[in-house]
Amino acid sequence: MVRIPAKALRDRDTVWVVVNNELQIRNVKIAHIDLDNVYISGGVQIGEKIVTSPIKGASKGLKIRVVGDKEIGAEKTSKRRGQKMEGSKGKWKARLKNSKND
């Protein structure tokens, strides 16, 4: 399972991914959504570059220039929602929420 920012979700089950500086449009399988994140069980791989900004005229194959290209991307999470796994490539901080269900 991978975690991406909620603002990266397009329509209901689509994300934009940058591969070789080109836009790809992917359908994804959503496992869970919370206020800040979407947990995906299929359609993107750990470390892929996910577009979070709006792009006017977005279409498959559109040439993309990534600004601030650091080690960012979809990251691996444990089955406990929001808990970042050791060794994941993402640099986002895990936001653990106190929950009676955990």
Tab-separated table of C-alpha atoms in Angstrom:
chain	number	residue	atom	x	y	z
A	1	MET	CA	0.000	0.000	0.000
A	2	VAL	CA	1.240	3.510	-0.784
A	3	ARG	CA	0.219	6.895	0.576
A	4	ILE	CA	-0.157	10.076	-1.465
A	5	PRO	CA	-1.469	13.535	-0.529
A	6	ALA	CA	-5.260	13.773	-0.843
A	7	LYS	CA	-4.896	16.784	-3.162
A	8	ALA	CA	-3.185	14.494	-5.709
A	9	LEU	CA	-6.392	12.505	-6.317
A	10	ARG	CA	-8.153	13.522	-9.556
A	11	ASP	CA	-11.801	12.702	-10.180
A	12	ARG	CA	-12.586	9.765	-7.913
A	13	ASP	CA	-9.919	7.202	-8.747
A	14	THR	CA	-7.281	8.868	-10.906
A	15	VAL	CA	-3.820	10.289	-10.233
A	16	TRP	CA	-1.288	11.997	-12.461
A	17	VAL	CA	2.182	10.440	-12.496
A	18	VAL	CA	5.373	11.812	-14.095
A	19	VAL	CA	7.434	9.202	-15.964
A	20	ASN	CA	10.425	10.318	-18.059
A	21	ASN	CA	9.176	13.929	-17.854
A	22	GLU	CA	5.801	12.988	-19.369
A	23	LEU	CA	2.395	12.985	-17.730
A	24	GLN	CA	0.667	9.637	-17.273
A	25	ILE	CA	-2.916	9.356	-16.114
A	26	ARG	CA	-3.526	6.337	-13.906
A	27	ASN	CA	-6.609	4.731	-12.451
A	28	VAL	CA	-5.894	3.616	-8.904
A	29	LYS	CA	-7.467	1.291	-6.376
A	30	ILE	CA	-8.208	3.232	-3.197
A	31	ALA	CA	-8.011	1.435	0.128
A	32	HIS	CA	-8.731	4.415	2.402
A	33	ILE	CA	-9.040	8.209	2.351
A	34	ASP	CA	-8.599	10.603	5.270
A	35	LEU	CA	-8.392	14.409	5.407
A	36	ASP	CA	-4.754	14.626	4.309
A	37	ASN	CA	-3.916	11.379	2.524
A	38	VAL	CA	-5.141	8.702	0.147
A	39	TYR	CA	-3.986	5.122	0.731
A	40	ILE	CA	-3.692	3.241	-2.555
A	41	SER	CA	-3.477	-0.529	-2.974
A	42	GLY	CA	-2.963	-0.544	-6.748
A	43	GLY	CA	-2.098	1.670	-9.707
A	44	VAL	CA	1.034	3.455	-8.464
A	45	GLN	CA	4.357	2.194	-7.195
A	46	ILE	CA	6.438	3.361	-4.246
A	47	GLY	CA	8.675	6.261	-5.261
A	48	GLU	CA	6.781	7.314	-8.390
A	49	LYS	CA	6.412	11.074	-8.833
A	50	ILE	CA	2.816	12.086	-8.213
A	51	VAL	CA	1.528	15.460	-9.473
A	52	THR	CA	-0.167	17.500	-6.754
A	53	SER	CA	-0.496	20.828	-8.607
A	54	PRO	CA	-3.261	21.643	-11.079
A	55	ILE	CA	-2.208	21.513	-14.739
A	56	LYS	CA	-4.253	23.392	-17.311
A	57	GLY	CA	-4.886	21.182	-20.349
A	58	ALA	CA	-3.475	18.040	-18.714
A	59	SER	CA	-3.359	15.061	-21.065
A	60	LYS	CA	-1.457	11.808	-21.395
A	61	GLY	CA	2.055	12.361	-22.757
A	62	LEU	CA	2.161	16.070	-21.889
A	63	LYS	CA	5.792	17.119	-21.302
A	64	ILE	CA	6.326	17.965	-17.630
A	65	ARG	CA	9.126	19.836	-15.870
A	66	VAL	CA	9.336	18.909	-12.202
A	67	VAL	CA	10.153	21.890	-9.968
A	68	GLY	CA	12.087	21.158	-6.783
A	69	ASP	CA	12.871	17.625	-7.958
A	70	LYS	CA	13.953	15.961	-4.702
A	71	GLU	CA	13.409	12.463	-3.447
A	72	ILE	CA	9.648	12.689	-3.223
A	73	GLY	CA	6.970	10.319	-4.290
A	74	ALA	CA	4.412	7.791	-3.222
A	75	GLU	CA	5.542	6.150	-0.018
A	76	LYS	CA	5.008	2.774	1.560
A	77	THR	CA	2.832	2.587	4.656
A	78	SER	CA	2.008	-0.128	7.122
A	79	LYS	CA	-1.456	-1.572	7.457
A	80	ARG	CA	-1.991	0.864	10.334
A	81	ARG	CA	-3.182	4.009	8.606
A	82	GLY	CA	-0.688	6.842	8.491
A	83	GLN	CA	2.306	4.971	9.864
A	84	LYS	CA	5.370	5.380	7.645
A	85	MET	CA	7.399	2.223	7.031
A	86	GLU	CA	11.181	2.097	7.499
A	87	GLY	CA	13.022	2.408	4.200
A	88	SER	CA	10.306	4.255	2.295
A	89	LYS	CA	11.569	6.762	-0.262
A	90	GLY	CA	9.174	9.570	0.598
A	91	LYS	CA	10.162	12.482	2.779
A	92	TRP	CA	6.680	13.357	4.045
A	93	LYS	CA	6.164	13.203	7.763
A	94	ALA	CA	3.710	10.618	8.967
A	95	ARG	CA	0.723	12.242	10.591
A	96	LEU	CA	-0.525	9.824	13.147
A	97	LYS	CA	-3.899	10.606	14.530
A	98	ASN	CA	-5.034	9.323	17.873
A	99	SER	CA	-7.725	6.805	17.232
A	100	LYS	CA	-9.566	4.422	19.506
A	101	ASN	CA	-9.512	1.818	16.692
A	102	ASP	CA	-5.671	1.556	16.559
